[in-house]
GROMACS .gro file of C-alpha atoms in nm:
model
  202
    1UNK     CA    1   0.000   0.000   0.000
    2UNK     CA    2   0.277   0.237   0.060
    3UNK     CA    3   0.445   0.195  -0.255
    4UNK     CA    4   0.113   0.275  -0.431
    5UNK     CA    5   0.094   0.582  -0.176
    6UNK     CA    6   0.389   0.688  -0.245
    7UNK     CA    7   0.404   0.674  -0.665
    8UNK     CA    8   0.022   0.854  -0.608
    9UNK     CA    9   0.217   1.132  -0.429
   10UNK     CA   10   0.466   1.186  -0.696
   11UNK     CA   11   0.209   1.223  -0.958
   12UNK     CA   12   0.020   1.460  -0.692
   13UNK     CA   13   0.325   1.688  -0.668
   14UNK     CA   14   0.393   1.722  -0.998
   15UNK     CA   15   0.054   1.824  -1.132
   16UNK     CA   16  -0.010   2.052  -0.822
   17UNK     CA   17   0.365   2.190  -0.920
   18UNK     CA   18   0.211   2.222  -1.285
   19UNK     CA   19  -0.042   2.449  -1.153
   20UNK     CA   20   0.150   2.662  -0.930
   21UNK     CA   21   0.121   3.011  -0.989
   22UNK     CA   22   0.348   3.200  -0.847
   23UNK     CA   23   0.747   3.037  -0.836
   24UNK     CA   24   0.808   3.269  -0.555
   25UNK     CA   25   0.575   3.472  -0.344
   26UNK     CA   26   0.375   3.773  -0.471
   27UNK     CA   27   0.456   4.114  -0.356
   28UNK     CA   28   0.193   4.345  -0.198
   29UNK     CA   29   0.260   4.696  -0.323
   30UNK     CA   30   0.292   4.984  -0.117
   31UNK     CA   31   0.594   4.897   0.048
   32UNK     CA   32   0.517   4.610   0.305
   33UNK     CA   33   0.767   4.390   0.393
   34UNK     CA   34   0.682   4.038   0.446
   35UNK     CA   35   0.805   3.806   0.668
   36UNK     CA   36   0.691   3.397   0.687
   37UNK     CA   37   0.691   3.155   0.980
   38UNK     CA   38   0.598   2.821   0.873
   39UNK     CA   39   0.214   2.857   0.807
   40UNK     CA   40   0.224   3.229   0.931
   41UNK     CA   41   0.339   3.590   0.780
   42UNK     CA   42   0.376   3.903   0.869
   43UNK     CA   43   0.350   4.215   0.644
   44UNK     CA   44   0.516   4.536   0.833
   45UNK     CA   45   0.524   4.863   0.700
   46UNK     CA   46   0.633   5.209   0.876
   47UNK     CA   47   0.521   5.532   0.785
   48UNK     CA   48   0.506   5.832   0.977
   49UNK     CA   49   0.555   5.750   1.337
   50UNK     CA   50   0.367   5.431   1.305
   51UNK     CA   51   0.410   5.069   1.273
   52UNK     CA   52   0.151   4.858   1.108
   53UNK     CA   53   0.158   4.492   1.107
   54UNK     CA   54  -0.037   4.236   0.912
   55UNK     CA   55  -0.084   3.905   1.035
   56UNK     CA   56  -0.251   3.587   0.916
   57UNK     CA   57  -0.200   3.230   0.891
   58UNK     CA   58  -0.277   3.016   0.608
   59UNK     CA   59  -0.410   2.690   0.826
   60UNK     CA   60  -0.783   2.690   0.767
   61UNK     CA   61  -0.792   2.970   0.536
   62UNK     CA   62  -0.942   2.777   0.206
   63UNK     CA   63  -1.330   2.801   0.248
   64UNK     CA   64  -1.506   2.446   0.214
   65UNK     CA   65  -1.659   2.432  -0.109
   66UNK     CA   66  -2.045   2.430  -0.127
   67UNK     CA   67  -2.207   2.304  -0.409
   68UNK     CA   68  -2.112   1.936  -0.362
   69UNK     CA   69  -2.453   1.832  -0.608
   70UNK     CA   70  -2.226   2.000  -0.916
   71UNK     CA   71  -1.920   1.823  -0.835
   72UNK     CA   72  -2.089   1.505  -0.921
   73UNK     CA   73  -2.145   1.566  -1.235
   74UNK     CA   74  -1.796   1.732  -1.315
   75UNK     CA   75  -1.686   1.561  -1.581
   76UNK     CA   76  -1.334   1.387  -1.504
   77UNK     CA   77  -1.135   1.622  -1.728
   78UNK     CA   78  -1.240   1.961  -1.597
   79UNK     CA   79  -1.031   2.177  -1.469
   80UNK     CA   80  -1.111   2.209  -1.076
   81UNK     CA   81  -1.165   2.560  -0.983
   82UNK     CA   82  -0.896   2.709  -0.829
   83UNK     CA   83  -0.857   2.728  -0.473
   84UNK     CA   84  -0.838   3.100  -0.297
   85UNK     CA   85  -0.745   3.134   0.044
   86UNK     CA   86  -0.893   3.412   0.246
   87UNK     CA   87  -0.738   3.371   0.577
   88UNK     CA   88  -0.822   3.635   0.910
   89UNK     CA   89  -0.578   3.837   0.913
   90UNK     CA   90  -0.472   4.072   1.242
   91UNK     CA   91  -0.376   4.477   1.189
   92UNK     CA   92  -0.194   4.599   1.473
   93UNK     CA   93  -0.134   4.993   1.446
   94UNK     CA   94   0.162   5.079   1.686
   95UNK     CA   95   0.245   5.446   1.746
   96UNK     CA   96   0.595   5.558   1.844
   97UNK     CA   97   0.454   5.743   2.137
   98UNK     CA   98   0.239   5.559   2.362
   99UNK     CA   99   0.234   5.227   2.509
  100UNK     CA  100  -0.086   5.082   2.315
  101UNK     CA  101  -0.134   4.877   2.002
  102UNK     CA  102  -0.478   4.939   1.798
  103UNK     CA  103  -0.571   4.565   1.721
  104UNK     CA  104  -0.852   4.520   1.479
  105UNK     CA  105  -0.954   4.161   1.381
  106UNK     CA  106  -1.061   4.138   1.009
  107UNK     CA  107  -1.198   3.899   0.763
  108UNK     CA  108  -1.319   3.777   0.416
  109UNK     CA  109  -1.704   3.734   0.476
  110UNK     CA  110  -1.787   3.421   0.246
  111UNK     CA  111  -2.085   3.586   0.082
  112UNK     CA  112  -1.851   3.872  -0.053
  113UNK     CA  113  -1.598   3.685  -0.218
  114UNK     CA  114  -1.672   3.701  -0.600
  115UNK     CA  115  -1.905   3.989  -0.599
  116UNK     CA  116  -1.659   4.167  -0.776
  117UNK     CA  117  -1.947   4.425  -0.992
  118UNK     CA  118  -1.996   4.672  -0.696
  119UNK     CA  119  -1.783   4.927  -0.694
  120UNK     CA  120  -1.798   5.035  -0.332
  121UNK     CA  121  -1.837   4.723  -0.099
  122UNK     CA  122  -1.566   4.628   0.073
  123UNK     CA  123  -1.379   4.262   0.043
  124UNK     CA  124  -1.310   4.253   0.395
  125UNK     CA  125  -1.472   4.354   0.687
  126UNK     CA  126  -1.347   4.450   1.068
  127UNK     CA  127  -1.476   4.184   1.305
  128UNK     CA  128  -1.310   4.350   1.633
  129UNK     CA  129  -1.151   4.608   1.793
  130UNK     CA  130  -0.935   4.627   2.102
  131UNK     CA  131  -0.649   4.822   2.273
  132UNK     CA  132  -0.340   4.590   2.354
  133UNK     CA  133  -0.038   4.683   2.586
  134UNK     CA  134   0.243   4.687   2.325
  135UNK     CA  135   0.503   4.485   2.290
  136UNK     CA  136   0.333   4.209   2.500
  137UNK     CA  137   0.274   3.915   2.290
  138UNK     CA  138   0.029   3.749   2.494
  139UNK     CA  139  -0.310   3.948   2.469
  140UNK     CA  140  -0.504   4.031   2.790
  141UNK     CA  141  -0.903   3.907   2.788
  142UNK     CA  142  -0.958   4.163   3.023
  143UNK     CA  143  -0.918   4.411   2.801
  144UNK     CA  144  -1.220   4.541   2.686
  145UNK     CA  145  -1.280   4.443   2.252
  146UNK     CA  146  -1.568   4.628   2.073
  147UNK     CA  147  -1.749   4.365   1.875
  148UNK     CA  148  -1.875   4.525   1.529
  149UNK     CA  149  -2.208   4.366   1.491
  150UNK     CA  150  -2.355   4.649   1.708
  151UNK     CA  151  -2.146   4.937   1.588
  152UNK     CA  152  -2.306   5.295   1.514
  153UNK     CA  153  -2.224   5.231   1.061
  154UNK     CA  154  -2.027   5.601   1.102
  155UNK     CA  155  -1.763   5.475   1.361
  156UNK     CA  156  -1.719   5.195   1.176
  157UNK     CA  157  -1.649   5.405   0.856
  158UNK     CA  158  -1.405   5.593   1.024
  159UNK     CA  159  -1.231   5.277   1.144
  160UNK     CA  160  -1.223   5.145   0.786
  161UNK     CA  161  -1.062   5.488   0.671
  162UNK     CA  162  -0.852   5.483   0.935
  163UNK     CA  163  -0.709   5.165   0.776
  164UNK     CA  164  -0.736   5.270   0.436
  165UNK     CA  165  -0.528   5.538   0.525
  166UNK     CA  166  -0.281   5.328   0.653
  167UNK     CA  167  -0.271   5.108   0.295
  168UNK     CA  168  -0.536   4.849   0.440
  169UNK     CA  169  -0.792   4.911   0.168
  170UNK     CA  170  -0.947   4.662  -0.097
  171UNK     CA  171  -0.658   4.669  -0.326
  172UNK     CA  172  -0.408   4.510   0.009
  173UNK     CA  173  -0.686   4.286   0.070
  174UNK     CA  174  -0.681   4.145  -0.277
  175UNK     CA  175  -0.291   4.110  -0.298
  176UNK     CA  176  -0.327   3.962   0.034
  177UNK     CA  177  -0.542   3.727  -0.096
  178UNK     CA  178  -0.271   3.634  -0.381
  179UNK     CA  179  -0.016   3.622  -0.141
  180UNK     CA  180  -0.191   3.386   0.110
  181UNK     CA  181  -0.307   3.202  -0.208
  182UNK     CA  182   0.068   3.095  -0.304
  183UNK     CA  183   0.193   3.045   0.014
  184UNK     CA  184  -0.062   2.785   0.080
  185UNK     CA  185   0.052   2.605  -0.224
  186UNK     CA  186   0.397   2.656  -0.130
  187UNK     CA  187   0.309   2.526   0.195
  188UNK     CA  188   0.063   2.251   0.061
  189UNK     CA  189   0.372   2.107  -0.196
  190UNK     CA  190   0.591   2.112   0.074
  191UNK     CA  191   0.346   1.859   0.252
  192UNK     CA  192   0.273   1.639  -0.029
  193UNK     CA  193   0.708   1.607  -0.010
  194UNK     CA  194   0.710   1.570   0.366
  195UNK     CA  195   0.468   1.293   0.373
  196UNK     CA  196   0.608   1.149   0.059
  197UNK     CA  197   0.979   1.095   0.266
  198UNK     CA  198   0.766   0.985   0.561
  199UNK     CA  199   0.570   0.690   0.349
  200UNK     CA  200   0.859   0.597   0.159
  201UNK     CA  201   1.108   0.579   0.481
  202UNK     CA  202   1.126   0.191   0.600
   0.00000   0.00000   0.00000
């Protein structure tokens, strides 16, 4: 069984390599600079007495495909459609003089993704808000976090301006998306190796 395993792998790889986008990682314009842990990067950019950081993680960032009826009747040699991950992703806003990070939680909403006709929606939206102590890396529950489900729609404006401002606007979310998009098949091709090694190793 492993030897089948194993030969299945190989065959795996090298389409999925066949597919593969980007050979090396997209940039995201407007001078971010990105750095990757394993299954999570970091996009930092400094302007004008502030330090904003981007973070997400790739892990569970592909949403599960819905209509299961259709792929039934997919015929064997179609294309699959292609695979976008639209991980959370963390913006921490850091200002060179005070002691608190902004921290605003954001994500793809599922429904949005592929709407891409209107003009003024947004792709991603700000989930929650909360003041962290900076430089501590473990956050504090106690703090208090302002959910956005209740928020007054002119506060929440200003928050995504504030961003926008900051180079968090539709056209970052969409390279995001690109870059989180790669890196998962990076990261995904790296695992179909790993576990190809493993299976083969007596």
């Amino acid at each position: 069984g492993d030897k089948a395993f194993a030969q299945f792998l190989t065959d795996e790889i090298k389409e999925e390599k066949k597919i593969q986008k980007h050979k090396s990682l997209p940039k995201v314009s407007g001078g971010w600079e990105l750095e990757v842990h394993g299954t999570e990067a970091r996009l930092v950019r400094k302007v004008a007495g502030e330090k904003i950081t981007v973070t997400f993680n790739i892990n569970n960032s592909i949403p599960p495909s819905v209509d299961e009826e259709t792929q039934e009747e997919q015929k064997p040699d179609e294309q699959e459609p292609d695979l976008t991950s639209t991980p959370n992703f963390v913006v921490e806003v850091i200002k060179d003089d005070t002691k608190q990070t902004l921290v605003l939680d954001c994500h793809y909403p599922e429904d949005e993704v592929g709407h891409e006709g209107e003009e003024d929606s947004d792709i991603f939206t700000i989930r929650e808000v909360s003041f962290q102590p900076t430089g501590e890396s473990d956050w504090k529950d106690t703090n208090y976090t302002l959910n956005t489900d209740s928020l007054d729609w002119a506060l929440y404006d200003h928050l995504m301006d504030f961003l926008a401002d900051r180079g968090v606007d539709n056209t970052f979310a969409d390279e995001l998306i690109e870059l989180s998009t790669a890196l998962e098949h990076q990261e995904y091709i790296k695992f179909l190796e790993d576990l190809k090694s493993f299976v083969k190793c007596q």
